[in-house]
Coordinates of C-alpha atoms in Angstrom, one line a residue:
X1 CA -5.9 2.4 6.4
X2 CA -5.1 4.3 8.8
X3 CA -5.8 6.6 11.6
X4 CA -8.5 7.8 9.4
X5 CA -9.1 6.3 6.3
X6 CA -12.3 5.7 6.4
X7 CA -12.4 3.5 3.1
X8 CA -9.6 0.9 2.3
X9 CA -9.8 -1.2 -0.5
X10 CA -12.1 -3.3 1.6
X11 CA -15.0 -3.0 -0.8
X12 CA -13.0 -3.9 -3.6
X13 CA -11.7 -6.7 -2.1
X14 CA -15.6 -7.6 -1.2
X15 CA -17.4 -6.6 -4.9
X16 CA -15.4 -7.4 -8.2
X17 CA -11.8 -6.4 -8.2
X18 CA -10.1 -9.9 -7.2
X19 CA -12.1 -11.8 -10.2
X20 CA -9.9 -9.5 -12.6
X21 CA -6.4 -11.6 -13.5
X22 CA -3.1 -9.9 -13.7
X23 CA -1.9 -8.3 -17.2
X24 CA 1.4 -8.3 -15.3
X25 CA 1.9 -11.8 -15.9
X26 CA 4.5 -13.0 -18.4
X27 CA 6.0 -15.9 -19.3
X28 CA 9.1 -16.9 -16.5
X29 CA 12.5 -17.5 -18.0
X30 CA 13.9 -20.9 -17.9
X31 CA 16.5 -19.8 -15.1
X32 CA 14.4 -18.8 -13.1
X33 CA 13.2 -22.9 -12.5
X34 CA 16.3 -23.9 -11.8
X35 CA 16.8 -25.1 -8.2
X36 CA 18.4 -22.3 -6.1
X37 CA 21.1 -23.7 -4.3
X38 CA 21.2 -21.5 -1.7
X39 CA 19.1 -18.7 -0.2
X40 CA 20.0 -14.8 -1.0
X41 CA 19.5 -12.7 1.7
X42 CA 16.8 -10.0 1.4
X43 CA 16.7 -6.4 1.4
X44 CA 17.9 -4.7 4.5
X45 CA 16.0 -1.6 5.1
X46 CA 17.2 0.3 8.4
X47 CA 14.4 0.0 11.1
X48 CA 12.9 3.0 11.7
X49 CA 12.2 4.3 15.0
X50 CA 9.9 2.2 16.6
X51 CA 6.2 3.7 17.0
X52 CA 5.6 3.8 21.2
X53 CA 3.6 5.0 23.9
X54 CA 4.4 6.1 27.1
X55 CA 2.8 7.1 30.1
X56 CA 3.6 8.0 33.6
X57 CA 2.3 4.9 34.4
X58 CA 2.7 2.4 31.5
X59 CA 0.7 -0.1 33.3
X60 CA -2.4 -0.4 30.2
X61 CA -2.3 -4.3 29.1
X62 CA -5.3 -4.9 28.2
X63 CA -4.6 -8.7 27.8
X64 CA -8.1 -10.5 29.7
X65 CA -10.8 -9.8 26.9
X66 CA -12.9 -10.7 29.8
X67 CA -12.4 -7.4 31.5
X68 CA -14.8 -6.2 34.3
X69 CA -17.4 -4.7 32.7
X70 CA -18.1 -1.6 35.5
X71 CA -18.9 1.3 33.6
X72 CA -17.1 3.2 35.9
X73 CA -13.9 1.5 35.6
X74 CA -14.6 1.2 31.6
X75 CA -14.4 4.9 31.5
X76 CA -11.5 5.4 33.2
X77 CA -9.7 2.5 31.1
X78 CA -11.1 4.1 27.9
X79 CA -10.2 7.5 29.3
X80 CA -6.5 6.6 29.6
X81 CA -6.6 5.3 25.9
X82 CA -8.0 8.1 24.5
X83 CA -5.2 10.5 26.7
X84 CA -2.3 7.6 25.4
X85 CA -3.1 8.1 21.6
X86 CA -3.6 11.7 21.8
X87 CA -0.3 12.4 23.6
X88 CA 1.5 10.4 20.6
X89 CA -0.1 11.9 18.0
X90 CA 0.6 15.7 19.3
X91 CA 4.3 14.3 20.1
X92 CA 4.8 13.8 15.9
X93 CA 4.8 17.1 14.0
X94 CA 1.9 16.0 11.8
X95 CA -0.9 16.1 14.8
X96 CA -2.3 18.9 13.2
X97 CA -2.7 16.7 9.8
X98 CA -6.4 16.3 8.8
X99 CA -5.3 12.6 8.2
X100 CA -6.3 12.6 11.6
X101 CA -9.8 13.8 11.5
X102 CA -12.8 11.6 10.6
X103 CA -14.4 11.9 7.4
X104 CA -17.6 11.4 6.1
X105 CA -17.3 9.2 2.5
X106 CA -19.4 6.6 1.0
X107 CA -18.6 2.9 1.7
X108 CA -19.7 -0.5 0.0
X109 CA -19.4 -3.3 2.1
X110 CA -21.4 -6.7 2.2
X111 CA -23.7 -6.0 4.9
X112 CA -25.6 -8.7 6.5
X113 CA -28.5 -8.2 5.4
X114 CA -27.1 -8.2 2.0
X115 CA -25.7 -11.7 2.3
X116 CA -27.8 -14.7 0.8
X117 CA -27.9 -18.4 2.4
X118 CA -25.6 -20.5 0.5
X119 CA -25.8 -23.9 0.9
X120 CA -22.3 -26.3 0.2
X121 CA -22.2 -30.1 0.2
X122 CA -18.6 -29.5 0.7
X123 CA -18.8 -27.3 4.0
X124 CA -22.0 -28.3 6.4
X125 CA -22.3 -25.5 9.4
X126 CA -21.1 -28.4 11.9
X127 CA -17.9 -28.8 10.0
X128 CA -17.5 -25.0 9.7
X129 CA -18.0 -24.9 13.7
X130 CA -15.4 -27.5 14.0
X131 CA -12.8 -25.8 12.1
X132 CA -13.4 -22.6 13.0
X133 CA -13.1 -24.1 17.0
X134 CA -9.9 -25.0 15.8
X135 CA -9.1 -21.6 14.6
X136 CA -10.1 -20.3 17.5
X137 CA -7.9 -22.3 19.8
X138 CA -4.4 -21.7 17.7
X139 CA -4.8 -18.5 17.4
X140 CA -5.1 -15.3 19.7
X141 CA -7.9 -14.4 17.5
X142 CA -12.0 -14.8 18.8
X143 CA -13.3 -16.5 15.8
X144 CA -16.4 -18.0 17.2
X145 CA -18.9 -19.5 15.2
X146 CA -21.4 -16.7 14.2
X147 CA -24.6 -17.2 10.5
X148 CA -23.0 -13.8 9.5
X149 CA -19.7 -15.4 9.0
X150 CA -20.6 -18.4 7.6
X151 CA -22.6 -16.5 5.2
X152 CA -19.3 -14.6 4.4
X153 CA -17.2 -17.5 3.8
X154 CA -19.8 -19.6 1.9
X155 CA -20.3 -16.5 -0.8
X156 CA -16.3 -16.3 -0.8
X157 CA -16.2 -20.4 -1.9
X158 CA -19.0 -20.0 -4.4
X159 CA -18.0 -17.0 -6.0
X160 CA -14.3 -16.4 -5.8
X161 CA -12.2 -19.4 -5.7
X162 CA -10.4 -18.6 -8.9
X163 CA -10.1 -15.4 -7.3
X164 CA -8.0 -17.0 -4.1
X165 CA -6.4 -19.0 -6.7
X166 CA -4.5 -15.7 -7.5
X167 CA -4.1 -14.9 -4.2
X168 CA -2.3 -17.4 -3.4
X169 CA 0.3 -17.5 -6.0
X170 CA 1.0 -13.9 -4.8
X171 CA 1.3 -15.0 -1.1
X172 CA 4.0 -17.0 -2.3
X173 CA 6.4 -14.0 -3.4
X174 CA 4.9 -11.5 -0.7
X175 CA 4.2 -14.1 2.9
X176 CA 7.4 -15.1 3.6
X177 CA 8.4 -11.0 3.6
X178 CA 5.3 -10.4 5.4
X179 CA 6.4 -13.4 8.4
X180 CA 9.6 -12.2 8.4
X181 CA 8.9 -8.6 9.4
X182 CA 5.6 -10.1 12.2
X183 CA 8.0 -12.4 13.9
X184 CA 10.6 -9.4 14.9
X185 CA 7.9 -7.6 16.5
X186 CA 6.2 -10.7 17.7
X187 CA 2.6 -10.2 15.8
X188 CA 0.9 -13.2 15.0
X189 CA 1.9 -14.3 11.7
X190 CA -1.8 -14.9 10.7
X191 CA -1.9 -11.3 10.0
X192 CA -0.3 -11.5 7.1
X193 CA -4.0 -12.5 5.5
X194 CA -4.8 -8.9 6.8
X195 CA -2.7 -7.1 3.5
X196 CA -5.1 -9.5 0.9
X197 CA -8.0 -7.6 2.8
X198 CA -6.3 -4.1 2.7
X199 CA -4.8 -4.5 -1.1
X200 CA -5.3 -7.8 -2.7
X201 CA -1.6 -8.0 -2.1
X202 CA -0.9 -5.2 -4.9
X203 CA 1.8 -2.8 -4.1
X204 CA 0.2 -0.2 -6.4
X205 CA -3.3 -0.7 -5.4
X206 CA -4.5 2.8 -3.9
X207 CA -8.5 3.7 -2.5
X208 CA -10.2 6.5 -4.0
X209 CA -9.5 8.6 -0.8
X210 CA -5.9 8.0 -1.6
X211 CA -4.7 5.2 0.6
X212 CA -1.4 3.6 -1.0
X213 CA 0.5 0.3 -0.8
X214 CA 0.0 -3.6 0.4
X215 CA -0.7 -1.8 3.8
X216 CA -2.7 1.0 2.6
X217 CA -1.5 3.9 4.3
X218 CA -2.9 7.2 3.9
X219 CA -0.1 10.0 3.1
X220 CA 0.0 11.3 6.9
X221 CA 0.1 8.3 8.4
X222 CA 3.0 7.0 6.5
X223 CA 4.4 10.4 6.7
X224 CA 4.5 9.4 10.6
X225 CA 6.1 6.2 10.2
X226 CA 8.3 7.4 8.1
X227 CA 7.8 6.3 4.3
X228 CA 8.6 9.4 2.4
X229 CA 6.9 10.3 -0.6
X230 CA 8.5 12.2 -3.4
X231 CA 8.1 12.5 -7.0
X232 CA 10.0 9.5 -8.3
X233 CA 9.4 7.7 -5.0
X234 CA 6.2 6.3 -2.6
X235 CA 7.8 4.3 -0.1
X236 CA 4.3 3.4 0.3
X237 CA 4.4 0.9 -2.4
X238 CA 7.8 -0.7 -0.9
X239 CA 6.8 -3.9 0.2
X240 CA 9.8 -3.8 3.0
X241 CA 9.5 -0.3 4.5
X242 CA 5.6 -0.5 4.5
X243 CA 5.4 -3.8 6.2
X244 CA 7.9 -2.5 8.9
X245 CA 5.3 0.2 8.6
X246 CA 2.4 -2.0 9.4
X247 CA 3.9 -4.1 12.3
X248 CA 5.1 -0.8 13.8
X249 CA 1.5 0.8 14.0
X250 CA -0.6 -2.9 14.7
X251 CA 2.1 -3.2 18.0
X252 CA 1.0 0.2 18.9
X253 CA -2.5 -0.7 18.6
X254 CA -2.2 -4.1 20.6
X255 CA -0.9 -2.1 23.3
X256 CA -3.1 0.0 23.8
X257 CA -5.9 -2.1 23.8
X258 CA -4.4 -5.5 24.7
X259 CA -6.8 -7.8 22.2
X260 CA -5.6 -8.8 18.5
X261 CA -9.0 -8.4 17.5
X262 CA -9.3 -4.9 18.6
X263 CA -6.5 -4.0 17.1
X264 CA -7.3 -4.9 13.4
X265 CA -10.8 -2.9 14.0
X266 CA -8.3 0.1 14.9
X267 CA -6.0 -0.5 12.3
X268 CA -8.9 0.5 9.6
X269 CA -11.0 2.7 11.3
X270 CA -8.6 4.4 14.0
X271 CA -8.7 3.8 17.6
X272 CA -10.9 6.6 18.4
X273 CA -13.3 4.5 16.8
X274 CA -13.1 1.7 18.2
X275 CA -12.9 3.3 22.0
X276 CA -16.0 4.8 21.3
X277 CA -17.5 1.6 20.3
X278 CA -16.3 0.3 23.6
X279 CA -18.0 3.0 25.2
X280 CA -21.1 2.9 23.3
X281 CA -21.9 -1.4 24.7
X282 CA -21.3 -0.8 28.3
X283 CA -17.5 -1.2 28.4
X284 CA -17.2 -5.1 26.6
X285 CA -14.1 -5.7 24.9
X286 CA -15.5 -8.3 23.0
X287 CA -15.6 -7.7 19.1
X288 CA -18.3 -9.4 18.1
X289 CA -20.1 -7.4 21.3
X290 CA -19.1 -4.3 20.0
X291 CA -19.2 -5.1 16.3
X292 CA -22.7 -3.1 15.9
X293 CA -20.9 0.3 17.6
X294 CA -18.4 0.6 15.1
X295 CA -18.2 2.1 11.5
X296 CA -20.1 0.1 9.0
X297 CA -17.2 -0.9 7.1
X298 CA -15.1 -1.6 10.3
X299 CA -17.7 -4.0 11.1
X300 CA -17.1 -6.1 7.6
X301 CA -13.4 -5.8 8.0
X302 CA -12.5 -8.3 10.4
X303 CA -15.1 -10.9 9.4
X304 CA -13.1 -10.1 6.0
X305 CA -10.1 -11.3 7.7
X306 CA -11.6 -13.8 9.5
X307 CA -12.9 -15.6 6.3
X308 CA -10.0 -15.0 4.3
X309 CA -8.0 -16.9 7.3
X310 CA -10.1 -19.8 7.4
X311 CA -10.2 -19.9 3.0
X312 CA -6.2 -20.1 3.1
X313 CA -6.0 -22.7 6.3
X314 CA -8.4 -24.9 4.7
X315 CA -7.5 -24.4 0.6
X316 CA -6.9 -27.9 0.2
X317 CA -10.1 -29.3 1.5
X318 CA -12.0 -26.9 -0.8
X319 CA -9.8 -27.8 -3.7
X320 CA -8.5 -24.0 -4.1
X321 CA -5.0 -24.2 -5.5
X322 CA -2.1 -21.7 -6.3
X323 CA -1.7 -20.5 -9.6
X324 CA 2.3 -21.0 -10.7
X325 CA 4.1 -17.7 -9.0
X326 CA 5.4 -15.2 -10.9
X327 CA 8.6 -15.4 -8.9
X328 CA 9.3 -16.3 -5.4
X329 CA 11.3 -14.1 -2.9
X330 CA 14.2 -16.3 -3.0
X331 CA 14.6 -16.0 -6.3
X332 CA 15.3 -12.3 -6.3
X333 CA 18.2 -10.0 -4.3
X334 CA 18.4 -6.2 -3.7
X335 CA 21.7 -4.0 -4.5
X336 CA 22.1 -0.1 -3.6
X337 CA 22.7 1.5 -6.8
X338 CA 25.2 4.2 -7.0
X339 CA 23.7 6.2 -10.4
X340 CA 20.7 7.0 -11.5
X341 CA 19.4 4.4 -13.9
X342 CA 15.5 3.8 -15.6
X343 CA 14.0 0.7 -16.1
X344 CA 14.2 1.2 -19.7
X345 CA 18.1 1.1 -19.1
X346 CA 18.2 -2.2 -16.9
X347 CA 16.2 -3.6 -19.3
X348 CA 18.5 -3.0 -22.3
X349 CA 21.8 -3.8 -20.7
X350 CA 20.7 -6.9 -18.7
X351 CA 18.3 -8.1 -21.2
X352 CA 15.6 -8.4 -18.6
X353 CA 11.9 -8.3 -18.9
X354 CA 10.5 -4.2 -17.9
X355 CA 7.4 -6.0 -16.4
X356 CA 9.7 -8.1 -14.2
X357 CA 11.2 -4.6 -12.9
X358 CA 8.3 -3.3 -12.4
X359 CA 7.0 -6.1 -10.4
X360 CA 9.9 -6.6 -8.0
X361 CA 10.0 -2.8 -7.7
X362 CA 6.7 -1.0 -7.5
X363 CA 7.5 2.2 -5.5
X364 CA 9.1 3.8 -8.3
X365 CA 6.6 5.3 -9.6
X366 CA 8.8 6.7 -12.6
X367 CA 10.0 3.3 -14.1
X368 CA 13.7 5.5 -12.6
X369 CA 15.5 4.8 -9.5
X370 CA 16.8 8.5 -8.5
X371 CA 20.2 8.4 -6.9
X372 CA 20.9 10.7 -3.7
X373 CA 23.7 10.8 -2.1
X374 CA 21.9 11.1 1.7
X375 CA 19.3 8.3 0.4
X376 CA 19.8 4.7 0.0
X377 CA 17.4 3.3 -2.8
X378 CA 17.8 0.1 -4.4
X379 CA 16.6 -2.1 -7.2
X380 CA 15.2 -6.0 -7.0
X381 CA 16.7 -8.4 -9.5
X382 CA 16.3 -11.8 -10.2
X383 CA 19.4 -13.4 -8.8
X384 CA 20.3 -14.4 -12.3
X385 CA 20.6 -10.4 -13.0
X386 CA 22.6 -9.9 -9.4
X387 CA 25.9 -11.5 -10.7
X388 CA 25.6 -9.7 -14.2
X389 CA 25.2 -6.3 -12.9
X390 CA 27.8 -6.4 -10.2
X391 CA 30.5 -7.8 -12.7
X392 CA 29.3 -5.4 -15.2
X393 CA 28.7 -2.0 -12.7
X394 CA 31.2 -0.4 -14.3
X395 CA 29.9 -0.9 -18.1
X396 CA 26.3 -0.4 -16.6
X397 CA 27.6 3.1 -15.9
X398 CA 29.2 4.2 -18.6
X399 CA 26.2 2.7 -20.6
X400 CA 24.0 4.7 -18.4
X401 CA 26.1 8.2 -19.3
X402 CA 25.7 7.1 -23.0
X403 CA 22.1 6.7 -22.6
X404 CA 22.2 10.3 -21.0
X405 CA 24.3 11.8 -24.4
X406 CA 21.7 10.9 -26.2
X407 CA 18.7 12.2 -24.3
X408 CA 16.3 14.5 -26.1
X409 CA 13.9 15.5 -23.2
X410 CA 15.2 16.0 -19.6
X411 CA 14.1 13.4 -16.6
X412 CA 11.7 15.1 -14.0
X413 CA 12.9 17.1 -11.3
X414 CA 12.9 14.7 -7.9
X415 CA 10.6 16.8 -5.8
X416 CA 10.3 15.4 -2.2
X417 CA 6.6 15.8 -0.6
X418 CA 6.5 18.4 2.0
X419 CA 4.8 18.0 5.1
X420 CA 3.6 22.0 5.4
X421 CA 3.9 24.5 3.0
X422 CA 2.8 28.6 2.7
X423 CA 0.7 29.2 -0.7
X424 CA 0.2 32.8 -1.8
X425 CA -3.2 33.5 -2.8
X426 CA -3.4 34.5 -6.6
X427 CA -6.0 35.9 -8.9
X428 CA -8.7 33.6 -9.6
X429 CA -8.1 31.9 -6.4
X430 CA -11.2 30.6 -4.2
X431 CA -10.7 28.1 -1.1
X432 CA -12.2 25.3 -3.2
X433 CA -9.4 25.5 -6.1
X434 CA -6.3 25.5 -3.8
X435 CA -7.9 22.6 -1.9
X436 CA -8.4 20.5 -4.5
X437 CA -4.9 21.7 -5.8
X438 CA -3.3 19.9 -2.8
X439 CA -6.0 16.8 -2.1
X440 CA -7.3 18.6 0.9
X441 CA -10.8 20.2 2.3
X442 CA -11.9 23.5 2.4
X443 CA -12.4 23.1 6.0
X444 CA -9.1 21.9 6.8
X445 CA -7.6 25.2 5.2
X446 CA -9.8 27.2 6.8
X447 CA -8.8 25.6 10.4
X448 CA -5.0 25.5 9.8
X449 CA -4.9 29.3 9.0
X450 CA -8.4 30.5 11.3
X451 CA -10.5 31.6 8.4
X452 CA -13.7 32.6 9.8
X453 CA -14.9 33.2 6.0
X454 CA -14.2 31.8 2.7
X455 CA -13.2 35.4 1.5
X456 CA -9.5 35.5 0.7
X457 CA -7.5 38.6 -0.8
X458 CA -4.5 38.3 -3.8
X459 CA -1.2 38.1 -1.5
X460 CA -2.9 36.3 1.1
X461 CA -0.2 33.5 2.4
X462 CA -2.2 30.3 3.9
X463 CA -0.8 27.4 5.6
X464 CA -1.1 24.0 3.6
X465 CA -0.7 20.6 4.5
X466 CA -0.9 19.0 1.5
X467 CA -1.2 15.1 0.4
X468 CA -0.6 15.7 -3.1
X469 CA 2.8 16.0 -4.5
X470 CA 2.8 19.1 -6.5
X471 CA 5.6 19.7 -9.1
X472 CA 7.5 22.6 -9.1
X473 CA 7.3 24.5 -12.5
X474 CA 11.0 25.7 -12.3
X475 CA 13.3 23.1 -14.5
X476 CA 15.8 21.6 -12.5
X477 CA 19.2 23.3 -12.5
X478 CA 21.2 20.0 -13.1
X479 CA 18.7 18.6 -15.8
X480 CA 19.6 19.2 -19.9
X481 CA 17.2 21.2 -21.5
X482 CA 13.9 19.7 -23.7
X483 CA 14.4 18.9 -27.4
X484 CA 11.9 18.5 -29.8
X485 CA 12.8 15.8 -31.9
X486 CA 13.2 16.3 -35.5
X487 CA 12.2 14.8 -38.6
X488 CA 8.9 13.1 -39.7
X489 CA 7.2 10.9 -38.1
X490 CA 4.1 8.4 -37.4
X491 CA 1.3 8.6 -35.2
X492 CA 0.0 5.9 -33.0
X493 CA -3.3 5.3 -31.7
X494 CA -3.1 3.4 -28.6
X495 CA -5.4 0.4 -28.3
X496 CA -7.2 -0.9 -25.0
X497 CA -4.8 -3.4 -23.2
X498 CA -1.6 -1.4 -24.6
X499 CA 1.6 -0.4 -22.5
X500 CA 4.2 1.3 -24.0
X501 CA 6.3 -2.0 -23.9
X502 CA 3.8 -3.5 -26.2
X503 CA 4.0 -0.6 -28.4
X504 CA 7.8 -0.5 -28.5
X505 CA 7.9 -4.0 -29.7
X506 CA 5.7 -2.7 -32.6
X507 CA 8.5 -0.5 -33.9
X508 CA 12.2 -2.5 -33.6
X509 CA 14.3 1.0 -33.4
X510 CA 11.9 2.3 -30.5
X511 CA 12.7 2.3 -27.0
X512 CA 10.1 2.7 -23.9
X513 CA 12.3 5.3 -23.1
X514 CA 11.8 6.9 -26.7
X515 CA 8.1 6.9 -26.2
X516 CA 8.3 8.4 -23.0
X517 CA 10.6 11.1 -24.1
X518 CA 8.7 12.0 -27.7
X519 CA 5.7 12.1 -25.9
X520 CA 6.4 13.6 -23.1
X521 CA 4.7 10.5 -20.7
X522 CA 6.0 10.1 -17.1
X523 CA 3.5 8.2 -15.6
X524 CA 1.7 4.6 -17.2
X525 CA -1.0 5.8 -16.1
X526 CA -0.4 8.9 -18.7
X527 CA -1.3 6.2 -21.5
X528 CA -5.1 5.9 -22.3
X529 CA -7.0 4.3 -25.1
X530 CA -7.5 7.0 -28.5
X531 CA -4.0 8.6 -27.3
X532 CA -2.0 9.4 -30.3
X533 CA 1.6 9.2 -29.7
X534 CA 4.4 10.3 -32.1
X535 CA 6.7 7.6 -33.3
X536 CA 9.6 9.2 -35.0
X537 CA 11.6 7.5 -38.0
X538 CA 14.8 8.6 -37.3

């Protein structure tokens, strides 16, 4: 997303990524089809401050998308929008972010010119007016009848319904979240279709400019509404916080231009965009009016939605139908944990499948839920885990501390992101090395600190903004020192489609947390085909 991602996973969502299944599925256990007697309450993540603007005169409602069209008037209208956002963004202490520039990057979206007529017995163009006329009129949305956007959702129905299939049994764990969360800030709930555009509805999924999450926030931008990043943690990939997130920044949007249409073009290209857009047609306010102003791959992105909309109101007719759910939302409960624990460790005392845990809790990014004292992080169970580990908290524990004993390489060092930091400049260093050390641009350094020059001298201290969590080479004081294990042992050459659960069910006396620890792997996506890992016997 976000003020300026310039690429969300928008082009993925429109070339091949959806036809790929999950490898996350597994087989449900049998209590989990039981009928749930009565609904568990969901997380409760505490609001964060609410994202607004302000003027002296708050007076810009934009609500008439019929607005007089006077250029004069339009400029003064666009003016104040322009003065609005800017005065929030210098308000947060990450205005000078580059998250907030433009960039130039490649984009892949289906142009219209690179759409083909598709011709379905199942959906004539007069029956496609009539529902989309119907769309139109429930919704606050302008979704007018238009041969690019038939041409969308035609290619959609021939070429990806087992795609939507998927979808949907997704939208089943993450909508009701999703509605939740739109209905306290009172967004129409048909955004919801908006995260399948963003992320396919995976929590992991990130763009190759680095937007995270179902919402896909760059680093800044979530930095701004606060979801923290550290280096067990990307609140990110929190369904919860990053939905609270999303609603926060699309009420922002909606307010300052006072159409729902304009504000999911903002939403992925940034408002600056889309007020120059406005500009650029003679002041309309109509999307489609202004579609051919904006970013090329702003002006796929709400026919995207638009489609996607009509493919989910209208599944039945089409004979698109969900797959079975992994799990549903009210099947699953949250508790604040009060130890450190890994997944590895759940897994073992509550005799509860990893992938489960990893699907219910994706913004650990560890497979280990830290434990601070000033933070409160929780885990997702099923509800048939919830009673088990609050009887058993106190065995969990003391299992837990065994576990620790027994460790032979220490946990990583929980390293929170920092919004500014001062690098000294050492031998061997050029501009280009320490940007791509912290995910930034030359340029940008050379702004933030007023290089006119890419010269720098050793001892040199530069200002940094980074978006890349760098780890700190100093081993944690409270941590137990590394161990080579001892012994002989086997070597393992890991096969396309492994994961080191797969692998630990290979050897019966060999944890995930074994593999992790012998091999020194923090991250799954550490583990790559022709890797040889060490499997000791002992």
């Amino acid at each position: 997303m976000k003020l300026l991602k310039q690429t969300p996973l928008l082009f993925l969502f429109l070339s091949f990524f959806l036809n790929a299944q999950d490898s996350l599925i597994v087989a449900k256990k049998d209590s989990l089809r039981v009928k749930i007697i009565e609904l568990k309450e969901t997380i409760e993540v505490e609001p964060s401050r609410r994202f607004s603007i302000s003027a002296t005169n708050d007076t810009i409602y934009l609500n008439d998308p019929k607005v007089d069209s006077r250029i004069q008037e339009s400029i003064q209208e666009t003016t104040l929008i322009d003065s609005l956002w800017l005065k929030e963004l210098y308000n947060s202490p990450l205005y000078d972010s580059e998250e907030f520039l433009i960039q130039d990057a490649a984009q892949f979206v289906l142009k219209d010119g690179e759409l083909v007529e598709i011709q379905l017995e199942e959906l004539p163009t007069s029956l496609l007016k009539s529902r989309l006329k119907i769309l139109d009129d429930r919704t606050p949305f302008n979704i007018v009848y238009n041969q690019s956007l038939e041409r969308l959702i035609k290619t959609y129905l021939k070429s990806r319904k087992k795609s939507f299939s998927t979808l949907m049994s997704r939208a089943q764990y993450y909508f009701p979240m999703f509605e939740e969360h739109l209905d306290k800030y009172d967004i129409p709930l048909e955004i919801k279709y908006l995260a399948i555009v963003e992320s396919a509805l995976k929590p992991r999924a990130k763009s190759r400019v680095g937007a995270t999450g179902l919402w896909q926030f760059m680093y800044q931008t979530g930095k701004q509404f606060k979801l923290n990043v550290n280096s067990y943690v990307d609140e990110r990939q929190d369904p919860y916080k990053a939905t609270e997130a999303a609603c926060q920044y699309l009420s922002a949007l909606h307010k300052l231009f006072g159409d729902w249409d304009l504000a999911l073009a903002a939403y992925n290209s940034g408002p600056g965009n889309v007020n120059k857009a406005i500009r650029r047609s003679g002041g309309k306010r109509n999307y489609w009016n202004i579609r051919k102003f904006l970013p090329r791959e702003t002006a796929g992105y709400v026919p995207a939605f638009y489609a996607t909309l009509y493919i989910f109101e209208y599944a039945n007719e089409h004979g698109i139908y969900s797959n079975k759910p992994y799990v549903n939302l009210f099947e699953t409960d949250t508790i604040h944990i009060k130890k450190q624990v890994t997944f590895d460790q759940l897994k073992n005392f509550l005799d509860i499948d990893i992938e489960m845990i990893q699907y219910l809790n994706p913004q650990y990014k560890l497979d280990i839920i830290p434990f601070r004292k000033d933070k409160n992080y929780y885990v997702k169970l099923p509800l048939y885990n919830i009673g088990e580990y609050l009887n058993k908290e106190k065995e969990l524990h003391a299992f837990i501390d065994a576990e620790e004993a027994k460790r032979e390489t220490a946990l990583p060092e929980l390293i929170e992101a920092k919004d500014q930091i001062r690098y000294s400049v050492k031998s061997g260093d050029y501009l280009g090395k320490i940007a791509n050390r912290y995910g930034v641009s030359v340029n940008s350094i050379k702004r933030w600190n007023g290089l006119r020059s890419n010269r720098l001298r050793i001892g040199q201290r530069l200002v940094i903004h980074p978006r890349k969590l760098i780890s700190s080479s100093k081993p944690s004081n409270t941590t137990q020192k590394n161990v080579t294990p001892k012994g002989s042992y086997s070597t393992y050459v890991v096969k396309q489609g492994d994961s080191l659960w797969t692998i630990s069910k290979k050897f019966p006396t060999v944890s995930v947390q074994n593999l992790k620890e012998w091999n020194n792997i923090w991250s799954v996506k550490s583990l790559k085909p022709g890797m040889k890992l060490k499997i000791f016997k002992s």
